[in-house]
Backbone as a printed PyTorch tensor [residue, N CA C, xyz], in Angstrom:
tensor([[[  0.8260,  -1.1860,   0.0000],
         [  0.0000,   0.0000,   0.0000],
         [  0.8760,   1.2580,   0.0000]],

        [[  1.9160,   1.0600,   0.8970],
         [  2.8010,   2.6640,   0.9480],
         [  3.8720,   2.6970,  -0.7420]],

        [[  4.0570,   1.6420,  -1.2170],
         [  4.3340,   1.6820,  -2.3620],
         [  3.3620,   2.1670,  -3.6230]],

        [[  2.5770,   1.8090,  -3.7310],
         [  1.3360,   2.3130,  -4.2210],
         [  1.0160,   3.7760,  -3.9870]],

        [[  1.0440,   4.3510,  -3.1400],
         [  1.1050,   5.4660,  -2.6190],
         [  2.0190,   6.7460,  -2.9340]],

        [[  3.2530,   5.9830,  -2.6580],
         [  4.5270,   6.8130,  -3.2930],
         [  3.9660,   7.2350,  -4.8830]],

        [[  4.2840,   5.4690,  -5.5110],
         [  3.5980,   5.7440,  -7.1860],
         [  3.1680,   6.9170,  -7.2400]],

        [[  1.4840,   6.7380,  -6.6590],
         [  0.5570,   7.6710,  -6.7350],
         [  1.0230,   9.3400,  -7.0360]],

        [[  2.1460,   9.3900,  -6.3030],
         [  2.5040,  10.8270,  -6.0430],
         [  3.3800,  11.0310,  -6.7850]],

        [[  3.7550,  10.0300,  -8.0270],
         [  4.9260,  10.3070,  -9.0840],
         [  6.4560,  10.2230,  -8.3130]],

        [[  6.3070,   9.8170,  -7.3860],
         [  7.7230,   9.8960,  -6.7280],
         [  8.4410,   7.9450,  -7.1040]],

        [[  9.4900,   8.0730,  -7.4080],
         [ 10.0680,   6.5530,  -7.6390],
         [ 10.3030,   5.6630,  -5.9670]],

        [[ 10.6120,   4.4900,  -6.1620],
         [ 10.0020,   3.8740,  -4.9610],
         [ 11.6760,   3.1320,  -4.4700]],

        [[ 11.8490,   2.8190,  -3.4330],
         [ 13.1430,   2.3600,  -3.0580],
         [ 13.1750,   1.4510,  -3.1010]],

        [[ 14.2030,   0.3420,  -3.3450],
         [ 13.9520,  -1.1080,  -3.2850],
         [ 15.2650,  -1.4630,  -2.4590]],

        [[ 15.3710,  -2.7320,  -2.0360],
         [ 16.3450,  -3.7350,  -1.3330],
         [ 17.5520,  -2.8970,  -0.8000]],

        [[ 18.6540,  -2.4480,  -1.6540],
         [ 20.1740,  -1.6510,  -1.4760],
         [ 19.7920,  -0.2010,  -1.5340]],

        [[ 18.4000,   0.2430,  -1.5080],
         [ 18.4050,   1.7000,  -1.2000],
         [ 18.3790,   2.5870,  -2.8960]],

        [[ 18.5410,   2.0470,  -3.8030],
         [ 18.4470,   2.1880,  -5.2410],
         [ 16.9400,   2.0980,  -5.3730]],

        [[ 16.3780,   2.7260,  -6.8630],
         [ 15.1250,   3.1740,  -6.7650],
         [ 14.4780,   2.0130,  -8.0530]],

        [[ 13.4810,   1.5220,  -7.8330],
         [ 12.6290,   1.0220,  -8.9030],
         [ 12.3410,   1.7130, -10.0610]],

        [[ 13.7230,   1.8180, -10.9510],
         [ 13.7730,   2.7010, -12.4860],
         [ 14.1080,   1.6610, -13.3520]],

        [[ 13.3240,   1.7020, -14.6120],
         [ 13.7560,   1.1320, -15.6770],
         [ 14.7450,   2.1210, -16.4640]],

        [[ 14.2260,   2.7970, -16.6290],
         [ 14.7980,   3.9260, -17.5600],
         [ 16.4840,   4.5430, -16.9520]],

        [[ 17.2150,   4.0880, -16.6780],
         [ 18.7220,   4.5220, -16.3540],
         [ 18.7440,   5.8590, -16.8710]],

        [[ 18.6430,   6.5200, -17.8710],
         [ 18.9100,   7.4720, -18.0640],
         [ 17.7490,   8.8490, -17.8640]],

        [[ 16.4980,   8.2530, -17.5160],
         [ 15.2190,   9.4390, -16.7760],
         [ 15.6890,  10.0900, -16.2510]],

        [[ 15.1060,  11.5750, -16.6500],
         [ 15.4100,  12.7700, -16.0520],
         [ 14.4600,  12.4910, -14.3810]],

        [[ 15.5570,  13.3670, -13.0990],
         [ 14.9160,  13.2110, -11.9140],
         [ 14.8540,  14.5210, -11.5970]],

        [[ 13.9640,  14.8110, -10.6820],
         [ 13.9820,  16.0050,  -9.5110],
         [ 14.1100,  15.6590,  -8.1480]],

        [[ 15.0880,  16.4170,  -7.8170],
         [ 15.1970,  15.8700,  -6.3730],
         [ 15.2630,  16.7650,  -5.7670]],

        [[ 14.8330,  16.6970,  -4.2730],
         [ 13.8630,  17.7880,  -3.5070],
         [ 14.9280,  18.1490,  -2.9530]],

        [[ 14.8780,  19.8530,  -2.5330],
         [ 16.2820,  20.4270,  -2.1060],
         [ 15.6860,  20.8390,  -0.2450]],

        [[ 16.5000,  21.0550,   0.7380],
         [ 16.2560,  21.1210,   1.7830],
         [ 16.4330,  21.5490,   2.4570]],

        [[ 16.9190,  22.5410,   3.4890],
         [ 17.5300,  23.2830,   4.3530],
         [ 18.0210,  22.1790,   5.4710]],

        [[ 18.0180,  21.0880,   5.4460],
         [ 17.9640,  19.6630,   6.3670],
         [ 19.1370,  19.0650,   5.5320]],

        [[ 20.4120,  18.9280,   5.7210],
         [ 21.1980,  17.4500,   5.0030],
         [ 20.7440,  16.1700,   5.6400]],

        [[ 19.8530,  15.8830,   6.1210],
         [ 19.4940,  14.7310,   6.3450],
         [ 18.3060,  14.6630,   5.3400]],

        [[ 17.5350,  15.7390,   4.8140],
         [ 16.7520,  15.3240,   3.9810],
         [ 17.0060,  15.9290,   2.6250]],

        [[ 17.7600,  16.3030,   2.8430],
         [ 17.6320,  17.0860,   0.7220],
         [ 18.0280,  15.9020,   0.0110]],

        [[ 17.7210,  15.5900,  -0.9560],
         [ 17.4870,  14.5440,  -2.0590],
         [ 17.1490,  13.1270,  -1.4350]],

        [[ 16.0550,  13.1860,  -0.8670],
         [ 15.3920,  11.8520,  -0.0270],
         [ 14.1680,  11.8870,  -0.9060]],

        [[ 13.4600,  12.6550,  -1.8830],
         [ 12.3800,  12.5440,  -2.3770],
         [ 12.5470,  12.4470,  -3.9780]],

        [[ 12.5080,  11.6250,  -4.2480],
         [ 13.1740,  11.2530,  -6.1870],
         [ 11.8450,  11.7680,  -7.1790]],

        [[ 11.3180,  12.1120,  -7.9130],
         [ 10.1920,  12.4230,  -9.0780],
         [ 11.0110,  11.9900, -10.0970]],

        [[ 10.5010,  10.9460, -10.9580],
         [ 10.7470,  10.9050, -12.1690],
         [ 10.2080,  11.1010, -13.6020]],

        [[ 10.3540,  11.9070, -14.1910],
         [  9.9980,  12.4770, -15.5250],
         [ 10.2210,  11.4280, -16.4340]],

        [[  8.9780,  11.5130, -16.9440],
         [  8.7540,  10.1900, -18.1860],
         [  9.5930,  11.0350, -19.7880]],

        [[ 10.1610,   9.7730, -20.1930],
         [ 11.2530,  10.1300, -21.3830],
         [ 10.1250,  10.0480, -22.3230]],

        [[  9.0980,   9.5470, -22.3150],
         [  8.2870,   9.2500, -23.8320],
         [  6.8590,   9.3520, -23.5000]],

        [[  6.7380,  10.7560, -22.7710],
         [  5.1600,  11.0090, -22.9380],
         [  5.4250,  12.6150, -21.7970]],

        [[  4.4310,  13.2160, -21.8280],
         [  4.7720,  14.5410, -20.9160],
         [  4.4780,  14.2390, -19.9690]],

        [[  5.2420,  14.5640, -18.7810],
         [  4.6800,  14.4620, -17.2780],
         [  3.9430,  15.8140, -16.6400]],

        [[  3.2040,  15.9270, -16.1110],
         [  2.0880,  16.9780, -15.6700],
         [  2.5700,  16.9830, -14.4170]],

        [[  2.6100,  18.4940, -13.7580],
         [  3.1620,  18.5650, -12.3800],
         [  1.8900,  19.1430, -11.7180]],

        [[  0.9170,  19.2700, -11.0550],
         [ -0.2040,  19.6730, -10.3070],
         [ -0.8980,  19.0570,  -9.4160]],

        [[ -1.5810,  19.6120,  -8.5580],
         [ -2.0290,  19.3330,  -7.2800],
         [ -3.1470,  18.0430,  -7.0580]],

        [[ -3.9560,  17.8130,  -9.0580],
         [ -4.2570,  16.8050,  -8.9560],
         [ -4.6870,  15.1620,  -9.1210]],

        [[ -5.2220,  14.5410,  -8.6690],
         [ -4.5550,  13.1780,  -8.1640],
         [ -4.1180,  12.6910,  -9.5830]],

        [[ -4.6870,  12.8980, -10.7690],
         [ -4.1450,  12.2030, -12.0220],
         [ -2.6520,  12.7140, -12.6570]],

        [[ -2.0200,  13.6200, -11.9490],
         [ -0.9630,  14.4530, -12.5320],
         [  0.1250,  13.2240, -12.4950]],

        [[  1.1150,  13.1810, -13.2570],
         [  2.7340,  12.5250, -13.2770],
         [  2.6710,  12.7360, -11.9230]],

        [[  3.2850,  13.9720, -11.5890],
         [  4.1560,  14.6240, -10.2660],
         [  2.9180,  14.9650,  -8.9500]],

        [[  2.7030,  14.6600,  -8.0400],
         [  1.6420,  15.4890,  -7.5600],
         [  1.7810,  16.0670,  -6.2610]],

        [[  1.6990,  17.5910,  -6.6670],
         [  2.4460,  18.3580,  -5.0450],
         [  1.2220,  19.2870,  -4.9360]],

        [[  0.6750,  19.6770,  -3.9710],
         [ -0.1020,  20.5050,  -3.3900],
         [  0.7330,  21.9530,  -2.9060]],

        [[  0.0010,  22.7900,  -2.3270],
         [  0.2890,  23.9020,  -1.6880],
         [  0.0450,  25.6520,  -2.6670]],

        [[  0.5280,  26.4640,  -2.0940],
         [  0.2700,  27.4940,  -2.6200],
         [  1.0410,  27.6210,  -3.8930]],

        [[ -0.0440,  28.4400,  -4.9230],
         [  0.2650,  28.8190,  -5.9820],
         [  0.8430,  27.2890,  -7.0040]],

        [[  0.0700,  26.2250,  -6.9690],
         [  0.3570,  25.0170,  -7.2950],
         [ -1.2620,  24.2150,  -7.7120]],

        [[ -1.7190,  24.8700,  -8.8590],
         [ -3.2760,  24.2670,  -9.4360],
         [ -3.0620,  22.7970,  -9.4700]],

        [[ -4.6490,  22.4730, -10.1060],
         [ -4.6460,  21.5370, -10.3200],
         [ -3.9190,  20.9030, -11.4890]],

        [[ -3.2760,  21.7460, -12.4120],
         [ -2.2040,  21.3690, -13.7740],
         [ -1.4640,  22.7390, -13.8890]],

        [[ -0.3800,  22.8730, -13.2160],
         [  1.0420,  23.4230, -13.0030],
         [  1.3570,  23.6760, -14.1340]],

        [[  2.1460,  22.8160, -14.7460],
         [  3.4270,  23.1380, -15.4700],
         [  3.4610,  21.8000, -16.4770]],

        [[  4.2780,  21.4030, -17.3190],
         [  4.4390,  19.9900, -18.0180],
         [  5.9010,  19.8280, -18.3170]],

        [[  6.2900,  18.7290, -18.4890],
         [  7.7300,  18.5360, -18.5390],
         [  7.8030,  17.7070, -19.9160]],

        [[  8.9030,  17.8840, -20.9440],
         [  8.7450,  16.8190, -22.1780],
         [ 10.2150,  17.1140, -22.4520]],

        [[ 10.1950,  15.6090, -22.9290],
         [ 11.5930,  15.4420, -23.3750],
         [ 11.6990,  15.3780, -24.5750]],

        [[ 12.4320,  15.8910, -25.3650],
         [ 12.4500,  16.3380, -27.2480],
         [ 13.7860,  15.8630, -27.7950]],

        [[ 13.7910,  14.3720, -27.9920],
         [ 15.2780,  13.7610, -28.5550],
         [ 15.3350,  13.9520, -29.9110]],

        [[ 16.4160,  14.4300, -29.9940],
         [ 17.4570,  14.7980, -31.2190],
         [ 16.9360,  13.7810, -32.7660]],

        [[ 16.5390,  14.6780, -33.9200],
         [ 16.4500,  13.3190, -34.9960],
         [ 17.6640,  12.3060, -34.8070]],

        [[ 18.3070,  12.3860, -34.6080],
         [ 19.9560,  11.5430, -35.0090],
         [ 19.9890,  10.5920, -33.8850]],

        [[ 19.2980,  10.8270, -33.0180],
         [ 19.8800,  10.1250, -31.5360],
         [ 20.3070,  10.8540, -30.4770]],

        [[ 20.7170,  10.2650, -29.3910],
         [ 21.4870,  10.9990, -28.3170],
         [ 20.8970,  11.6900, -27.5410]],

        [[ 21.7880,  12.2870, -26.3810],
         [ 20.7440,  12.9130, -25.4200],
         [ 19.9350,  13.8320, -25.8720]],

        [[ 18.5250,  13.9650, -25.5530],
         [ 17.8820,  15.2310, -25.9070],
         [ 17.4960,  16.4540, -25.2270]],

        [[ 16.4440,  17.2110, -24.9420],
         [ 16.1480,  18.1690, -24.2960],
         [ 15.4360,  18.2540, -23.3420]],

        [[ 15.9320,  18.8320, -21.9450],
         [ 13.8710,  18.7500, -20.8890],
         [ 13.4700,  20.0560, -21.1610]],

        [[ 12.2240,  20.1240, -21.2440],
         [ 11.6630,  21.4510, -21.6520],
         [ 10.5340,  21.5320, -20.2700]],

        [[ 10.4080,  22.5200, -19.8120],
         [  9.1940,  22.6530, -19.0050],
         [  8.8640,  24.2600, -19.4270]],

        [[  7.2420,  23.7870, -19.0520],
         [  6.0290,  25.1010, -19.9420],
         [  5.2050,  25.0530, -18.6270]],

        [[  4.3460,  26.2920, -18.3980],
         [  3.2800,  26.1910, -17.4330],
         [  2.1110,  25.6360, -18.3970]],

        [[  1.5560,  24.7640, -17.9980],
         [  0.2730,  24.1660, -18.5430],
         [ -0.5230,  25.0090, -18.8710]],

        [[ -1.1560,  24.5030, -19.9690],
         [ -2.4150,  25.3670, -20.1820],
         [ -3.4910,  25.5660, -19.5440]],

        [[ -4.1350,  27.0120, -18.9540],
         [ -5.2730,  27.0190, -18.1590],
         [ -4.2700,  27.1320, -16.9450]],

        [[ -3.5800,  27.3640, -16.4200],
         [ -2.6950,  27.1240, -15.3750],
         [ -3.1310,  28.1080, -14.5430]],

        [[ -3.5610,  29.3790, -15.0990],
         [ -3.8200,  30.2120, -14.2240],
         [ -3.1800,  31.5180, -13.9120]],

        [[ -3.7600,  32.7810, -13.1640],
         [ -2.6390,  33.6820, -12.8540],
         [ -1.7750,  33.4410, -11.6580]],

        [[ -2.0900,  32.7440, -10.7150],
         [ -1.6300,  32.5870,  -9.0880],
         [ -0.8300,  30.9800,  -9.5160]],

        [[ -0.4950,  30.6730, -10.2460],
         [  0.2610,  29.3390, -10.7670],
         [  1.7090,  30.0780, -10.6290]],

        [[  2.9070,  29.1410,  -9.9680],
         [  3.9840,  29.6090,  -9.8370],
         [  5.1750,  28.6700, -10.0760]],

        [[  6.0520,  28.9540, -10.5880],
         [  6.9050,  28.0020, -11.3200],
         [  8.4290,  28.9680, -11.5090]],

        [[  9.3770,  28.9530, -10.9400],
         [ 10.6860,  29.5960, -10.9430],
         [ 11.7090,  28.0880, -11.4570]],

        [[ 12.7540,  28.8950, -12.3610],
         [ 13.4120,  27.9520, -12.9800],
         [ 14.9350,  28.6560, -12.6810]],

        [[ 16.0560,  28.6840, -12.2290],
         [ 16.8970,  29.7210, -11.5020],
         [ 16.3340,  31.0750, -11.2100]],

        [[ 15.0610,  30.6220, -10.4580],
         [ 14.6380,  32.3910, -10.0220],
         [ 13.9110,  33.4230, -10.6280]],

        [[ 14.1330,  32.6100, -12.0050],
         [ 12.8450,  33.2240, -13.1720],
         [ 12.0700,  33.1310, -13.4130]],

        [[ 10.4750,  33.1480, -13.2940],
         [  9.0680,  32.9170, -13.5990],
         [  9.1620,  32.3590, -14.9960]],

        [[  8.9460,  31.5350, -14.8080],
         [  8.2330,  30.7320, -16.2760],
         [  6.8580,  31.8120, -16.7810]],

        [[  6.5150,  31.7740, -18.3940],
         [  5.6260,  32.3230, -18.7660],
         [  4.2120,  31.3370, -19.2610]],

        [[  3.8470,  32.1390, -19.8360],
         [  2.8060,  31.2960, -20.2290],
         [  3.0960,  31.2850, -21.6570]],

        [[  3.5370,  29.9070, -22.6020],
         [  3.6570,  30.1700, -24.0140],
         [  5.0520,  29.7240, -24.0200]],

        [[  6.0150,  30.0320, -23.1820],
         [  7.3000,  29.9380, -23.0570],
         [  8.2070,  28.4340, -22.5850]],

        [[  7.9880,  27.3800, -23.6570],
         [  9.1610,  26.8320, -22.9600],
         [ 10.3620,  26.9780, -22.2270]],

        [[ 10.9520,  26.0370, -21.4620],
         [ 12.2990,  26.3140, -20.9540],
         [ 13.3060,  25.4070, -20.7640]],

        [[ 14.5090,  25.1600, -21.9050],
         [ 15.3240,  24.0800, -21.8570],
         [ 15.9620,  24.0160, -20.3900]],

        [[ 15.7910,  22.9130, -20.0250],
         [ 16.4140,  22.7730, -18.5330],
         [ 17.8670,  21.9470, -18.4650]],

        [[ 18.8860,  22.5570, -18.1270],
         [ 20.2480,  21.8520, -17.5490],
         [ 20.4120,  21.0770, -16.3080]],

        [[ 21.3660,  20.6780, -16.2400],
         [ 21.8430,  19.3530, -15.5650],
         [ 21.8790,  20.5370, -14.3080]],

        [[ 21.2250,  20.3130, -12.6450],
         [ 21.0310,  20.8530, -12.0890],
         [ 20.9620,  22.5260, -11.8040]],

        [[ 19.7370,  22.4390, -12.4520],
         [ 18.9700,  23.6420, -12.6500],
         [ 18.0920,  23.8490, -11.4690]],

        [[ 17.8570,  25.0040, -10.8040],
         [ 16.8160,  24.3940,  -9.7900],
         [ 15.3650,  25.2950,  -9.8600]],

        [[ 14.0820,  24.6990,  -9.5030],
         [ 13.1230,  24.8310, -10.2420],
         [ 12.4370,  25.1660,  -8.7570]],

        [[ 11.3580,  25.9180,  -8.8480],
         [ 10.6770,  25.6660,  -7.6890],
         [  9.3210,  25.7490,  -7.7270]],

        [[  8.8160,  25.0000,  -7.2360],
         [  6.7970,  24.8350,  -7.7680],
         [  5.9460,  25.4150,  -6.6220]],

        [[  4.6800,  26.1850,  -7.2530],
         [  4.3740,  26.9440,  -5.9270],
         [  5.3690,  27.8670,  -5.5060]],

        [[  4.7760,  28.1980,  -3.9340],
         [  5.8190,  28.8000,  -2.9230],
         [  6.8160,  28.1710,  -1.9980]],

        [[  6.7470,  26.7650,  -2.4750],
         [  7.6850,  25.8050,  -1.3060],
         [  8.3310,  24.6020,  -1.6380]],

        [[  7.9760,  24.5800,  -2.6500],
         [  8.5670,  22.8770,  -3.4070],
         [  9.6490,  23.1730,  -4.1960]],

        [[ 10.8340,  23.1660,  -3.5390],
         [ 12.1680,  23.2740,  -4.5210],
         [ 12.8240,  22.5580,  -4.9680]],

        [[ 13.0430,  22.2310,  -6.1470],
         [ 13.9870,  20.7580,  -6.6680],
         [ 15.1160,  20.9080,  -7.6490]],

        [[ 15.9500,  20.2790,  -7.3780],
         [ 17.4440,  20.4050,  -8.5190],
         [ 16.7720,  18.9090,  -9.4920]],

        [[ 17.1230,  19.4590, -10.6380],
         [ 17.0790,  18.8800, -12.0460],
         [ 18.0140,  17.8390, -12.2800]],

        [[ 18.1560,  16.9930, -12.3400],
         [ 19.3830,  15.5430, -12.4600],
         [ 18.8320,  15.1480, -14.4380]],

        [[ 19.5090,  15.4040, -14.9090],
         [ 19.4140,  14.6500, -16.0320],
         [ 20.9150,  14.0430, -16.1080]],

        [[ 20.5300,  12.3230, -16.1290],
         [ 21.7540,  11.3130, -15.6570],
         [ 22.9280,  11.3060, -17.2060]],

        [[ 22.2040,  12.0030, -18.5630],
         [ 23.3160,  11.7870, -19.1600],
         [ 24.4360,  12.9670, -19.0310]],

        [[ 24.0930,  14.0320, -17.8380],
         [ 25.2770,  15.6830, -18.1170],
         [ 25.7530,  15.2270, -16.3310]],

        [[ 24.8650,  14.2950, -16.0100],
         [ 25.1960,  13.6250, -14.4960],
         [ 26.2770,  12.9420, -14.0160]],

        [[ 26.7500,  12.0830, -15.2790],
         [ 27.8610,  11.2060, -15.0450],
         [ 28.6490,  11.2510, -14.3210]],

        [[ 29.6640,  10.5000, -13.2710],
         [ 30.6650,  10.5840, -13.0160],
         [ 30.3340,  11.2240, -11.3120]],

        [[ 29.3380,  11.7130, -11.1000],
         [ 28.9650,  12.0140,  -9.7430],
         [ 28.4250,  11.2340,  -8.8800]],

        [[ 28.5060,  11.3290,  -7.7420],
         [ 28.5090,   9.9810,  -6.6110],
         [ 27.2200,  10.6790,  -5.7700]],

        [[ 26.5110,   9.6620,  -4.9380],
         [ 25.2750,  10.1320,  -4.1010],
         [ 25.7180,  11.4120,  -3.4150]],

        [[ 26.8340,  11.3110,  -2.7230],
         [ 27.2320,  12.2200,  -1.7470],
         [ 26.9840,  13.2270,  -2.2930]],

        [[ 27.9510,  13.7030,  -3.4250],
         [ 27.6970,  15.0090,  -4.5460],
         [ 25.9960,  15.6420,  -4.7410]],

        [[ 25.0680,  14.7000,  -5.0330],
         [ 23.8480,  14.5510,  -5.3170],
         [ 23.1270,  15.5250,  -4.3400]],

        [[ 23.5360,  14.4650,  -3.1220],
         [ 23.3190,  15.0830,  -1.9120],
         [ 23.3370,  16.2800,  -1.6130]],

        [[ 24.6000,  16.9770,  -1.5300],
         [ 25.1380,  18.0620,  -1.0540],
         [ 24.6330,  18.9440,  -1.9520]],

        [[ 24.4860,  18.9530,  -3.3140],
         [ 23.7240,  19.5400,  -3.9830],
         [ 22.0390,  20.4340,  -3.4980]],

        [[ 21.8100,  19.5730,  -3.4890],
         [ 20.2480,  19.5040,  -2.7800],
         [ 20.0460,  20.2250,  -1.1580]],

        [[ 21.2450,  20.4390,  -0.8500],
         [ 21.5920,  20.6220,   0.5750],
         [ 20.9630,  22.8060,   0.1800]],

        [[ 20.3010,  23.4160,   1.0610],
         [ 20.4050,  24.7720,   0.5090],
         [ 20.2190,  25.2990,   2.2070]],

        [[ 21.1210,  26.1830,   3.0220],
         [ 20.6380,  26.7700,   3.9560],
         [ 19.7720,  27.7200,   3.9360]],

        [[ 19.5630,  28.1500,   2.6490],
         [ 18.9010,  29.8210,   3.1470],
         [ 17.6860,  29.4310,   2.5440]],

        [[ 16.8450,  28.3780,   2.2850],
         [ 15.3720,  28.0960,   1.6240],
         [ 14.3590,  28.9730,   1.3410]],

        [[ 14.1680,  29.7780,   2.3760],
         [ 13.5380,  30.8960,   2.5210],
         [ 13.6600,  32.1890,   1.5020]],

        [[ 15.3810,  32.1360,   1.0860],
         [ 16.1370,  33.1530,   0.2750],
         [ 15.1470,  32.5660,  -1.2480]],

        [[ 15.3020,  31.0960,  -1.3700],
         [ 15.1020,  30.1400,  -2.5230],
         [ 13.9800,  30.2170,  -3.1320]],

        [[ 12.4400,  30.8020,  -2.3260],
         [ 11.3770,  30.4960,  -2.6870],
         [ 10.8330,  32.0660,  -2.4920]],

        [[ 11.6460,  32.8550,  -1.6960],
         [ 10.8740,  34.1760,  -2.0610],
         [ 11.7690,  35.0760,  -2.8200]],

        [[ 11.7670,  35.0840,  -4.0010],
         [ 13.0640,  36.6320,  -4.4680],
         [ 12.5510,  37.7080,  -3.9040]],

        [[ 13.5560,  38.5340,  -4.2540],
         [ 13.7430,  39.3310,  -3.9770],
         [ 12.9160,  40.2050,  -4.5530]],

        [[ 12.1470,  40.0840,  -5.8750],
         [ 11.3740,  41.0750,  -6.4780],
         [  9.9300,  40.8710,  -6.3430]],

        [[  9.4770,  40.1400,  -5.2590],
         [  8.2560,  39.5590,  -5.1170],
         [  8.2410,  41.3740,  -4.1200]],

        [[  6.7450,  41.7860,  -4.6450],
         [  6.3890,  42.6370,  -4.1750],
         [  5.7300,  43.1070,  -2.6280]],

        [[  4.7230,  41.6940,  -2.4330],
         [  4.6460,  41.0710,  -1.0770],
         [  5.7950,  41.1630,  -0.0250]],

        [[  7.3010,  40.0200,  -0.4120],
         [  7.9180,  40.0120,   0.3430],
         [  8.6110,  41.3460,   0.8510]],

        [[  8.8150,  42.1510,  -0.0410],
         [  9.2100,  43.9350,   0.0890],
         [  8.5880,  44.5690,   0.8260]],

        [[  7.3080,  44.3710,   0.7470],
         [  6.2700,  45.3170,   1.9360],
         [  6.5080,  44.6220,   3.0800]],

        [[  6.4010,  43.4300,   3.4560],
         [  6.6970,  42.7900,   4.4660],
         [  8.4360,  43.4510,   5.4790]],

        [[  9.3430,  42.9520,   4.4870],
         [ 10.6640,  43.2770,   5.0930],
         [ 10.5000,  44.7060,   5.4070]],

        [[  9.9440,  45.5790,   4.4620],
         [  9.5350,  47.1650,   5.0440],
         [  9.0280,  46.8990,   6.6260]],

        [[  8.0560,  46.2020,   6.8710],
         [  7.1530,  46.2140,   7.8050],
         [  7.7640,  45.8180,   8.9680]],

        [[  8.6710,  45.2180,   9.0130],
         [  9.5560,  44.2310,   9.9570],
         [ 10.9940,  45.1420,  10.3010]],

        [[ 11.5260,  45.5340,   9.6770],
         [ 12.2810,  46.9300,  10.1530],
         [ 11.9850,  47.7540,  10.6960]],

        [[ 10.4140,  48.5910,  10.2250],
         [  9.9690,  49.6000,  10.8490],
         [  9.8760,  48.8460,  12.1630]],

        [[  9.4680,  47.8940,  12.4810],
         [  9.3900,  47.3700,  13.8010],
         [  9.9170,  47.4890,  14.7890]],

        [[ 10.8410,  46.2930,  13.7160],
         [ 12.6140,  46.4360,  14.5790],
         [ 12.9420,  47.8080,  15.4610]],

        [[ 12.9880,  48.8830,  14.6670],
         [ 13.1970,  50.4300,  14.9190],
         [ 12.6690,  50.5660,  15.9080]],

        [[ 10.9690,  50.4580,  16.1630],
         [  9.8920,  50.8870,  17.0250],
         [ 10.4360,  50.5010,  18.2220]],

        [[ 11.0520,  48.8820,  18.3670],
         [ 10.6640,  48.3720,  19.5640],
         [ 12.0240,  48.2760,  19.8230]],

        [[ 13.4280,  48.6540,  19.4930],
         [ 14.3760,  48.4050,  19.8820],
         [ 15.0790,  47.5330,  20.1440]],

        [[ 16.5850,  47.2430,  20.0630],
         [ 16.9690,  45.7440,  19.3790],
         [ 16.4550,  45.1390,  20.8530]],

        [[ 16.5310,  45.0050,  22.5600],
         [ 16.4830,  44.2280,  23.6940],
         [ 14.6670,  43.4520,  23.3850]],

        [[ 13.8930,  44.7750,  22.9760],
         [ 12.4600,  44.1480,  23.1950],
         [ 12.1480,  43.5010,  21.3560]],

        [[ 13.4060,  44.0750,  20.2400],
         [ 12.9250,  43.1030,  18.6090],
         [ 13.4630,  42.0680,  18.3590]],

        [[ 14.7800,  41.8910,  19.7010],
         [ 15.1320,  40.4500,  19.6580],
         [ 14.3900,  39.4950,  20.3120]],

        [[ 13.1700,  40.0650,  21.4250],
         [ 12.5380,  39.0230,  22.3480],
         [ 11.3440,  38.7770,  21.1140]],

        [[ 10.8370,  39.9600,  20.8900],
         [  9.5720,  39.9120,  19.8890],
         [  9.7690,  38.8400,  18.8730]],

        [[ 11.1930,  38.9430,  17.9010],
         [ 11.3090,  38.0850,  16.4030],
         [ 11.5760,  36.7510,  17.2480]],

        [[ 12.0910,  36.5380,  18.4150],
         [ 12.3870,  34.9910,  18.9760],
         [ 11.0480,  33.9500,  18.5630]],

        [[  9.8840,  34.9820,  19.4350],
         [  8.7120,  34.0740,  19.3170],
         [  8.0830,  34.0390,  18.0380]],

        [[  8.2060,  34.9920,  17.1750],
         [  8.5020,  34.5130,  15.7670],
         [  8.9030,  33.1880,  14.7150]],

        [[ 10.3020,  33.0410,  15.3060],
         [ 10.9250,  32.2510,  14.2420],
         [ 11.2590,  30.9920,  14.8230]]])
C-alpha cells in the first residue's frame, strides 16, 4: 500500500540496497532540495522520457504536489530527442489554463505562459511557494557519486530560494519588519522576532 502510494505521487520507490525502482537509467529526476542534510534529495520524481509528465495538485498528474500557488495542472515537462539520436532536451512550460496565481521559478525566473524552458543538468526549479527541486538529467550527471547529489540539494537559506527578492509582497513585508525592529528596539525586537521564528 505505501508503495502504491509513493507511485501515486509520481515519486520513484526504493527497493532492497536503497536504489530506486527505475527502468529507464537514463530518466530525467527532480530531487527535492532542503535546508535539512538529512533530507535534501530523499524525495526522487521521475519524468517520463516518452510522454509529458504533468506537475499539479491533482490526483491524475505525473508529479503530484499541493500547496500554494500550485493548481490543479502546473506546469508539463517533455523530453524532445534529437532526430539523429542521443541525449535530448527537458523542456518545461506552465500548462495550459494554469492560471494567474500558478507559480513556477526555474533559476529564479518565472516561467511564462507560451514559453518553454530548456532545462540543464542541475537547474533548480521551484513549484508553488515551497517545493524546490534540482534537475538531475543522468546523461550531463555522469561521473557524480550520491554524496555530490546530496550536497547539492543541501540549501541553507530556503527561505532566500522560494521568495526573491522582487516579489512585491515580500518587500512590503521586510519594510514592515524593520519599521518594527526600529519601534521596539533591538532588547524588546530580539525578544519579539524569537517568538517569531
Amino acid at each position: 500500500a505505501r508503495e502504491a502510494a509513493l507511485r501515486k505521487q509520481g515519486l520513484l520507490v526504493p527497493i532492497g540496497g536503497g536504489g530506486c525502482d527505475d527502468s529507464e537509467d537514463q530518466q530525467p529526476l527532480l530531487l527535492n532540495i532542503s535546508d535539512d542534510p538529512s533530507l535534501a534529495a530523499c524525495l526522487a520524481y521521475a519524468v517520463r522520457m516518452t510522454a509529458a509528465t504533468v506537475v499539479g495538485s491533482h490526483p491524475d498528474c505525473g508529479i503530484v504536489l499541493s500547496g500554494l500557488g500550485i493548481p490543479e495542472r502546473l506546469c508539463v515537462f517533455e523530453c524532445k530527442a534529437p532526430p539523429g539520436g542521443g541525449p535530448g532536451e527537458l523542456l518545461v512550460s506552465l500548462a495550459d489554463g494554469a492560471g494567474p496565481r500558478a507559480r513556477v521559478r526555474v533559476n529564479g525566473v518565472a516561467l511564462r505562459p507560451g514559453e518553454p524552458r530548456q532545462l540543464q543538468n542541475m537547474d533548480t526549479i521551484v513549484f508553488g511557494r515551497a517545493h524546490a527541486m534540482r534537475v538531475v538529467l543522468p546523461t550531463a550527471a555522469e561521473g557524480w557519486d550520491v554524496q555530490e547529489l546530496e550536497q547539492s540539494c543541501f540549501e541553507r537559506d530556503m527561505l532566500k530560494l522560494c521568495l526573491p527578492d522582487e516579489s512585491e509582497a515580500w518587500s512590503e513585508m521586510q519594510l514592515y519588519f524593520n519599521d518594527l525592529w526600529q519601534r521596539l528596539g533591538e532588547d524588546r525586537g530580539n525578544e519579539f522576532f524569537a517568538h517569531l521564528g
